[in-house]
C-alpha atoms as a printed R data frame, in Angstrom:
    type eleno elety resid chain resno       x       y       z
1   ATOM     1    CA   UNK     A     1  28.067  -5.339  24.311
2   ATOM     2    CA   UNK     A     2  24.659  -7.034  24.074
3   ATOM     3    CA   UNK     A     3  25.830 -10.125  22.568
4   ATOM     4    CA   UNK     A     4  28.169 -11.286  25.536
5   ATOM     5    CA   UNK     A     5  25.480 -10.556  27.953
6   ATOM     6    CA   UNK     A     6  22.764 -12.548  25.977
7   ATOM     7    CA   UNK     A     7  25.403 -15.394  25.762
8   ATOM     8    CA   UNK     A     8  26.023 -15.442  29.442
9   ATOM     9    CA   UNK     A     9  22.381 -15.336  30.169
10  ATOM    10    CA   UNK     A    10  21.540 -18.398  27.892
11  ATOM    11    CA   UNK     A    11  24.617 -20.401  29.384
12  ATOM    12    CA   UNK     A    12  23.384 -19.545  32.905
13  ATOM    13    CA   UNK     A    13  19.892 -20.743  32.052
14  ATOM    14    CA   UNK     A    14  21.388 -23.950  30.568
15  ATOM    15    CA   UNK     A    15  23.626 -24.703  33.687
16  ATOM    16    CA   UNK     A    16  20.476 -23.863  36.142
17  ATOM    17    CA   UNK     A    17  18.370 -26.333  34.144
18  ATOM    18    CA   UNK     A    18  20.955 -28.973  34.057
19  ATOM    19    CA   UNK     A    19  21.614 -28.643  37.830
20  ATOM    20    CA   UNK     A    20  18.013 -28.706  38.642
21  ATOM    21    CA   UNK     A    21  17.341 -31.879  36.756
22  ATOM    22    CA   UNK     A    22  20.514 -33.565  38.287
23  ATOM    23    CA   UNK     A    23  19.277 -32.561  41.606
24  ATOM    24    CA   UNK     A    24  15.966 -34.202  41.082
25  ATOM    25    CA   UNK     A    25  17.670 -37.394  40.305
26  ATOM    26    CA   UNK     A    26  19.942 -37.197  43.246
27  ATOM    27    CA   UNK     A    27  23.572 -36.858  43.586
28  ATOM    28    CA   UNK     A    28  24.341 -40.361  44.942
29  ATOM    29    CA   UNK     A    29  22.396 -42.180  41.974
30  ATOM    30    CA   UNK     A    30  23.740 -39.964  39.223
31  ATOM    31    CA   UNK     A    31  24.853 -41.798  35.923
32  ATOM    32    CA   UNK     A    32  26.056 -40.408  32.679
33  ATOM    33    CA   UNK     A    33  22.799 -41.089  30.912
34  ATOM    34    CA   UNK     A    34  21.178 -38.700  33.515
35  ATOM    35    CA   UNK     A    35  23.717 -36.026  32.743
36  ATOM    36    CA   UNK     A    36  23.099 -36.454  29.021
37  ATOM    37    CA   UNK     A    37  19.349 -36.348  29.378
38  ATOM    38    CA   UNK     A    38  19.609 -33.163  31.517
39  ATOM    39    CA   UNK     A    39  22.087 -31.370  29.026
40  ATOM    40    CA   UNK     A    40  19.733 -32.513  26.002
41  ATOM    41    CA   UNK     A    41  16.636 -31.177  27.631
42  ATOM    42    CA   UNK     A    42  18.144 -27.810  28.519
43  ATOM    43    CA   UNK     A    43  19.646 -27.391  25.003
44  ATOM    44    CA   UNK     A    44  16.207 -28.453  23.477
45  ATOM    45    CA   UNK     A    45  14.525 -25.570  25.490
46  ATOM    46    CA   UNK     A    46  17.217 -23.051  24.162
47  ATOM    47    CA   UNK     A    47  16.935 -24.179  20.718
48  ATOM    48    CA   UNK     A    48  13.223 -23.641  20.699
49  ATOM    49    CA   UNK     A    49  13.455 -20.272  22.543
50  ATOM    50    CA   UNK     A    50  16.044 -19.319  19.700
51  ATOM    51    CA   UNK     A    51  13.604 -20.641  16.953
52  ATOM    52    CA   UNK     A    52  10.853 -18.744  18.348
53  ATOM    53    CA   UNK     A    53  13.005 -15.508  18.378
54  ATOM    54    CA   UNK     A    54  14.282 -16.111  14.787
55  ATOM    55    CA   UNK     A    55  10.444 -16.724  13.527
56  ATOM    56    CA   UNK     A    56   9.535 -13.576  15.274
57  ATOM    57    CA   UNK     A    57  12.498 -11.592  13.501
58  ATOM    58    CA   UNK     A    58  11.675 -13.047  10.139
59  ATOM    59    CA   UNK     A    59   7.964 -12.508  10.374
60  ATOM    60    CA   UNK     A    60   8.610  -8.825  11.475
61  ATOM    61    CA   UNK     A    61  10.826  -8.173   8.676
62  ATOM    62    CA   UNK     A    62   8.294  -9.724   6.169
63  ATOM    63    CA   UNK     A    63   5.526  -7.792   7.985
64  ATOM    64    CA   UNK     A    64   7.529  -4.470   7.588
65  ATOM    65    CA   UNK     A    65   8.355  -5.025   3.835
66  ATOM    66    CA   UNK     A    66   4.567  -6.045   3.225
67  ATOM    67    CA   UNK     A    67   3.567  -2.726   5.078
68  ATOM    68    CA   UNK     A    68   6.047  -0.564   3.012
69  ATOM    69    CA   UNK     A    69   4.691  -2.053  -0.212
70  ATOM    70    CA   UNK     A    70   1.097  -1.518   0.840
71  ATOM    71    CA   UNK     A    71   1.801   2.088   1.881
72  ATOM    72    CA   UNK     A    72   3.660   2.820  -1.501
73  ATOM    73    CA   UNK     A    73   0.547   1.178  -3.250
74  ATOM    74    CA   UNK     A    74  -1.697   3.339  -1.296
75  ATOM    75    CA   UNK     A    75   0.388   6.495  -2.198
76  ATOM    76    CA   UNK     A    76   0.367   5.568  -5.697
77  ATOM    77    CA   UNK     A    77  -3.426   5.031  -5.813
78  ATOM    78    CA   UNK     A    78  -4.007   8.371  -4.143
79  ATOM    79    CA   UNK     A    79  -1.531  10.195  -6.544
80  ATOM    80    CA   UNK     A    80  -3.451   8.712  -9.513
81  ATOM    81    CA   UNK     A    81  -6.723   9.828  -8.173
82  ATOM    82    CA   UNK     A    82  -5.207  13.144  -7.613
83  ATOM    83    CA   UNK     A    83  -4.053  13.540 -11.031
84  ATOM    84    CA   UNK     A    84  -7.268  12.241 -12.394
85  ATOM    85    CA   UNK     A    85  -8.999  15.000 -10.734
86  ATOM    86    CA   UNK     A    86  -6.563  17.507 -12.205
87  ATOM    87    CA   UNK     A    87  -6.576  16.270 -15.697
88  ATOM    88    CA   UNK     A    88  -8.533  18.048 -18.423
89  ATOM    89    CA   UNK     A    89 -12.167  17.071 -19.043
90  ATOM    90    CA   UNK     A    90 -12.959  16.250 -22.534
91  ATOM    91    CA   UNK     A    91 -16.396  17.054 -23.484
92  ATOM    92    CA   UNK     A    92 -17.846  15.719 -26.794
93  ATOM    93    CA   UNK     A    93 -20.244  17.922 -28.611
94  ATOM    94    CA   UNK     A    94 -23.878  16.489 -28.260
95  ATOM    95    CA   UNK     A    95 -25.195  18.834 -31.109
96  ATOM    96    CA   UNK     A    96 -25.289  17.616 -34.640
97  ATOM    97    CA   UNK     A    97 -23.165  19.192 -37.314
98  ATOM    98    CA   UNK     A    98 -23.713  22.672 -38.555
99  ATOM    99    CA   UNK     A    99 -26.574  23.268 -40.870
100 ATOM   100    CA   UNK     A   100 -26.333  24.811 -44.351
101 ATOM   101    CA   UNK     A   101 -26.650  28.598 -44.525
102 ATOM   102    CA   UNK     A   102 -29.659  30.035 -45.813
103 ATOM   103    CA   UNK     A   103 -29.379  31.956 -49.165
104 ATOM   104    CA   UNK     A   104 -30.652  35.163 -47.943
105 ATOM   105    CA   UNK     A   105 -32.589  36.826 -45.186
106 ATOM   106    CA   UNK     A   106 -35.959  35.350 -44.447
107 ATOM   107    CA   UNK     A   107 -38.809  36.913 -46.395
108 ATOM   108    CA   UNK     A   108 -40.174  40.098 -44.731
109 ATOM   109    CA   UNK     A   109 -36.950  40.838 -42.869
110 ATOM   110    CA   UNK     A   110 -35.066  43.884 -43.634
111 ATOM   111    CA   UNK     A   111 -31.312  43.943 -44.397
112 ATOM   112    CA   UNK     A   112 -30.582  45.805 -41.328
113 ATOM   113    CA   UNK     A   113 -32.114  43.385 -38.842
114 ATOM   114    CA   UNK     A   114 -29.832  41.208 -36.959
115 ATOM   115    CA   UNK     A   115 -29.548  37.465 -37.684
116 ATOM   116    CA   UNK     A   116 -32.038  35.037 -36.075
117 ATOM   117    CA   UNK     A   117 -30.632  32.572 -33.883
118 ATOM   118    CA   UNK     A   118 -32.320  29.682 -32.157
119 ATOM   119    CA   UNK     A   119 -31.539  28.926 -28.546
120 ATOM   120    CA   UNK     A   120 -33.121  26.549 -25.943
121 ATOM   121    CA   UNK     A   121 -34.222  28.172 -22.845
122 ATOM   122    CA   UNK     A   122 -31.624  28.578 -20.057
123 ATOM   123    CA   UNK     A   123 -28.764  27.532 -22.743
124 ATOM   124    CA   UNK     A   124 -25.839  29.902 -23.217
125 ATOM   125    CA   UNK     A   125 -25.274  30.986 -26.586
126 ATOM   126    CA   UNK     A   126 -22.154  29.701 -28.240
127 ATOM   127    CA   UNK     A   127 -20.492  30.888 -31.219
128 ATOM   128    CA   UNK     A   128 -19.906  28.210 -33.945
129 ATOM   129    CA   UNK     A   129 -16.310  27.308 -33.821
130 ATOM   130    CA   UNK     A   130 -16.003  27.829 -30.111
131 ATOM   131    CA   UNK     A   131 -15.566  23.897 -29.793
132 ATOM   132    CA   UNK     A   132 -13.440  21.898 -32.234
133 ATOM   133    CA   UNK     A   133 -14.764  18.659 -33.549
134 ATOM   134    CA   UNK     A   134 -13.649  16.781 -30.601
135 ATOM   135    CA   UNK     A   135 -15.470  19.078 -28.027
136 ATOM   136    CA   UNK     A   136 -12.267  20.908 -26.755
137 ATOM   137    CA   UNK     A   137 -11.920  24.661 -26.520
138 ATOM   138    CA   UNK     A   138 -10.239  26.306 -29.176
């Protein structure tokens, strides 16, 4: 329904433009060259108008396609960031390897005394074997 109305409108504009140019020449002095000039000028205006409309349509399609790709990329980056936040954190042990065990209790200690452990102040005590060699929980 819209196409016939548009075609009718374009033809009406062309006929009005041709009529206006022919009227400016004057009907008694009208030649075939004047008619051809009026028709070509009117069709040139219509062609430029159609070219502008087509260019706007093509640029609109490209803009929407670029915008869709941009939004997909932003969503992908946001998803990667969210997955990176949820990924397990791997911590490497900063302590040196385990020391060799002593042959017996230190001199002067009784057999019933608890074993002596060395800790840095404020550091939680961790059993040996709590972390594996790569720093992951066992």
